N, CA and C atoms as an extended XYZ file, in Angstrom:
195
Properties=species:S:1:pos:R:3:atomname:S:1:resname:S:1:resid:I:1 pbc="F F F"
N      -224.913      110.085     -154.774 N   UNK     1
C      -224.180      110.539     -153.690 CA  UNK     1
C      -224.179      109.651     -152.483 C   UNK     1
N      -223.690      109.101     -151.866 N   UNK     2
C      -223.504      108.546     -150.666 CA  UNK     2
C      -224.299      109.319     -149.386 C   UNK     2
N      -224.683      108.786     -148.308 N   UNK     3
C      -225.250      109.526     -147.034 CA  UNK     3
C      -224.083      110.346     -146.492 C   UNK     3
N      -222.741      109.314     -146.447 N   UNK     4
C      -221.489      110.385     -145.795 CA  UNK     4
C      -221.237      111.880     -146.439 C   UNK     4
N      -221.179      111.831     -147.966 N   UNK     5
C      -221.203      112.646     -148.682 CA  UNK     5
C      -221.927      113.423     -148.413 C   UNK     5
N      -223.266      113.471     -148.459 N   UNK     6
C      -224.361      114.345     -148.366 CA  UNK     6
C      -224.443      114.826     -146.964 C   UNK     6
N      -223.869      114.357     -146.015 N   UNK     7
C      -223.965      114.978     -144.744 CA  UNK     7
C      -222.632      115.859     -144.487 C   UNK     7
N      -221.282      115.562     -145.251 N   UNK     8
C      -220.357      116.335     -145.220 CA  UNK     8
C      -220.630      117.679     -145.834 C   UNK     8
N      -221.561      117.670     -147.435 N   UNK     9
C      -221.715      118.584     -147.760 CA  UNK     9
C      -222.877      119.682     -147.214 C   UNK     9
N      -223.265      118.972     -146.319 N   UNK    10
C      -224.549      119.754     -145.541 CA  UNK    10
C      -223.743      120.608     -144.250 C   UNK    10
N      -222.751      119.824     -143.782 N   UNK    11
C      -222.043      120.422     -142.986 CA  UNK    11
C      -220.918      121.612     -143.356 C   UNK    11
N      -220.441      121.598     -144.459 N   UNK    12
C      -219.813      122.713     -145.150 CA  UNK    12
C      -220.793      123.831     -145.341 C   UNK    12
N      -221.962      123.218     -145.606 N   UNK    13
C      -223.215      124.470     -145.780 CA  UNK    13
C      -223.493      125.125     -144.478 C   UNK    13
N      -223.688      124.552     -143.597 N   UNK    14
C      -223.936      124.847     -142.587 CA  UNK    14
C      -222.563      125.912     -141.773 C   UNK    14
N      -221.343      125.247     -142.296 N   UNK    15
C      -220.278      126.016     -141.714 CA  UNK    15
C      -220.252      127.429     -142.213 C   UNK    15
N      -220.447      127.572     -143.448 N   UNK    16
C      -220.073      128.552     -144.639 CA  UNK    16
C      -221.504      129.566     -144.095 C   UNK    16
N      -222.664      129.376     -143.661 N   UNK    17
C      -223.566      129.919     -143.350 CA  UNK    17
C      -222.872      130.865     -141.931 C   UNK    17
N      -222.494      129.892     -140.931 N   UNK    18
C      -222.243      130.310     -139.680 CA  UNK    18
C      -221.049      131.363     -139.834 C   UNK    18
N      -220.073      130.881     -140.776 N   UNK    19
C      -218.458      131.903     -141.062 CA  UNK    19
C      -219.209      133.437     -141.716 C   UNK    19
N      -220.126      132.954     -142.579 N   UNK    20
C      -220.623      134.198     -143.523 CA  UNK    20
C      -221.430      135.334     -142.176 C   UNK    20
N      -222.071      134.602     -141.489 N   UNK    21
C      -222.950      135.826     -140.399 CA  UNK    21
C      -221.815      136.344     -139.514 C   UNK    21
N      -220.504      135.762     -139.124 N   UNK    22
C      -219.831      136.066     -138.032 CA  UNK    22
C      -218.745      137.393     -139.012 C   UNK    22
N      -218.657      137.057     -140.077 N   UNK    23
C      -217.670      137.914     -140.791 CA  UNK    23
C      -218.390      139.114     -140.925 C   UNK    23
N      -220.090      139.233     -141.292 N   UNK    24
C      -220.703      139.998     -141.416 CA  UNK    24
C      -220.848      141.183     -140.162 C   UNK    24
N      -220.724      140.547     -139.218 N   UNK    25
C      -221.149      141.150     -137.937 CA  UNK    25
C      -219.785      141.772     -137.392 C   UNK    25
N      -218.709      141.160     -137.921 N   UNK    26
C      -217.274      141.469     -137.672 CA  UNK    26
C      -216.934      143.102     -137.922 C   UNK    26
N      -216.568      143.947     -137.354 N   UNK    27
C      -216.451      145.627     -137.739 CA  UNK    27
C      -215.377      145.508     -138.854 C   UNK    27
N      -215.326      146.486     -139.838 N   UNK    28
C      -214.853      146.624     -140.743 CA  UNK    28
C      -213.208      146.626     -140.542 C   UNK    28
N      -212.821      147.513     -139.596 N   UNK    29
C      -211.232      147.688     -139.381 CA  UNK    29
C      -210.871      146.624     -138.351 C   UNK    29
N      -211.628      145.863     -137.986 N   UNK    30
C      -211.143      144.401     -137.410 CA  UNK    30
C      -211.006      143.328     -138.200 C   UNK    30
N      -211.276      143.295     -139.445 N   UNK    31
C      -211.296      142.189     -140.358 CA  UNK    31
C      -209.741      142.292     -140.412 C   UNK    31
N      -209.053      143.472     -140.817 N   UNK    32
C      -207.532      143.504     -141.496 CA  UNK    32
C      -206.545      143.588     -140.335 C   UNK    32
N      -206.938      143.746     -139.087 N   UNK    33
C      -206.166      143.925     -138.166 CA  UNK    33
C      -205.717      142.436     -137.405 C   UNK    33
N      -204.306      142.522     -137.201 N   UNK    34
C      -203.443      141.691     -136.736 CA  UNK    34
C      -203.424      141.866     -135.371 C   UNK    34
N      -203.587      140.617     -134.262 N   UNK    35
C      -203.546      140.893     -133.164 CA  UNK    35
C      -201.868      140.648     -132.673 C   UNK    35
N      -201.132      140.480     -133.698 N   UNK    36
C      -199.704      140.227     -133.472 CA  UNK    36
C      -198.870      140.193     -134.736 C   UNK    36
N      -197.715      140.752     -134.968 N   UNK    37
C      -197.097      140.572     -136.274 CA  UNK    37
C      -196.856      139.323     -136.851 C   UNK    37
N      -196.873      138.260     -136.021 N   UNK    38
C      -196.696      136.997     -136.499 CA  UNK    38
C      -198.248      135.982     -136.004 C   UNK    38
N      -199.425      136.982     -136.339 N   UNK    39
C      -200.570      136.360     -136.210 CA  UNK    39
C      -201.235      137.060     -137.363 C   UNK    39
N      -202.356      136.279     -137.975 N   UNK    40
C      -202.993      136.324     -138.819 CA  UNK    40
C      -204.521      137.270     -138.569 C   UNK    40
N      -204.447      137.927     -139.800 N   UNK    41
C      -205.984      138.559     -139.533 CA  UNK    41
C      -207.231      137.880     -139.738 C   UNK    41
N      -208.429      138.633     -139.271 N   UNK    42
C      -209.746      137.563     -139.642 CA  UNK    42
C      -209.751      137.352     -141.296 C   UNK    42
N      -209.213      138.510     -142.068 N   UNK    43
C      -209.684      138.292     -143.438 CA  UNK    43
C      -208.378      136.906     -144.005 C   UNK    43
N      -207.323      137.019     -142.947 N   UNK    44
C      -206.208      136.033     -143.754 CA  UNK    44
C      -206.623      134.761     -143.418 C   UNK    44
N      -207.437      134.635     -142.357 N   UNK    45
C      -208.044      133.454     -141.069 CA  UNK    45
C      -209.055      132.537     -142.427 C   UNK    45
N      -209.750      133.718     -142.707 N   UNK    46
C      -211.025      133.691     -143.902 CA  UNK    46
C      -210.353      132.754     -144.751 C   UNK    46
N      -209.398      133.492     -145.534 N   UNK    47
C      -208.816      132.905     -146.938 CA  UNK    47
C      -208.529      131.706     -146.700 C   UNK    47
N      -207.929      131.613     -145.709 N   UNK    48
C      -207.258      130.027     -145.281 CA  UNK    48
C      -208.450      129.007     -145.588 C   UNK    48
N      -209.478      129.489     -144.909 N   UNK    49
C      -210.662      128.591     -144.364 CA  UNK    49
C      -211.230      128.205     -146.027 C   UNK    49
N      -210.926      129.304     -146.642 N   UNK    50
C      -211.765      128.877     -147.834 CA  UNK    50
C      -211.198      128.223     -149.096 C   UNK    50
N      -209.506      128.458     -149.141 N   UNK    51
C      -208.971      127.564     -149.683 CA  UNK    51
C      -209.238      126.298     -149.533 C   UNK    51
N      -208.634      125.860     -147.863 N   UNK    52
C      -208.971      124.526     -147.502 CA  UNK    52
C      -210.066      123.569     -147.958 C   UNK    52
N      -211.367      124.592     -147.863 N   UNK    53
C      -212.593      123.971     -148.040 CA  UNK    53
C      -212.906      123.337     -149.498 C   UNK    53
N      -211.926      124.442     -150.215 N   UNK    54
C      -212.210      124.421     -151.768 CA  UNK    54
C      -211.783      122.945     -152.458 C   UNK    54
N      -210.633      122.741     -151.580 N   UNK    55
C      -209.679      121.753     -151.659 CA  UNK    55
C      -210.741      120.715     -151.410 C   UNK    55
N      -210.816      120.544     -149.828 N   UNK    56
C      -211.677      119.445     -149.297 CA  UNK    56
C      -213.027      119.004     -150.257 C   UNK    56
N      -213.640      120.220     -150.617 N   UNK    57
C      -214.760      119.468     -151.540 CA  UNK    57
C      -214.474      119.062     -152.922 C   UNK    57
N      -213.459      119.862     -153.485 N   UNK    58
C      -212.824      119.024     -154.865 CA  UNK    58
C      -212.530      117.240     -154.861 C   UNK    58
N      -211.989      117.371     -153.848 N   UNK    59
C      -211.487      115.939     -153.391 CA  UNK    59
C      -212.909      114.970     -153.006 C   UNK    59
N      -213.955      115.789     -152.216 N   UNK    60
C      -215.072      114.846     -152.102 CA  UNK    60
C      -215.879      114.769     -153.179 C   UNK    60
N      -216.391      115.688     -154.119 N   UNK    61
C      -217.028      115.706     -155.192 CA  UNK    61
C      -216.404      114.987     -156.436 C   UNK    61
N      -215.085      114.988     -156.335 N   UNK    62
C      -214.129      114.605     -157.701 CA  UNK    62
C      -213.575      113.029     -157.429 C   UNK    62
N      -213.556      112.638     -156.202 N   UNK    63
C      -212.893      111.438     -155.691 CA  UNK    63
C      -213.609      110.371     -156.248 C   UNK    63
N      -212.762      109.112     -155.734 N   UNK    64
C      -213.276      107.810     -156.588 CA  UNK    64
C      -214.040      107.202     -155.078 C   UNK    64
N      -214.738      106.641     -155.400 N   UNK    65
C      -215.528      105.672     -154.413 CA  UNK    65
C      -214.819      104.726     -153.971 C   UNK    65
């Protein structure tokens, strides 16, 4: 794996750890609460990040050089 891919994977790992810590500190009731009817809850935002990062990771690890 080249240096760019290694750095991107390291950033993804650090981002995951930071996000996990933030979610763990978030009160349980707040995770499901939407600030407005047209806004996402914390849980919906988290789901979006997970889906996007899984896609990006698949592109990174399965992509052509």
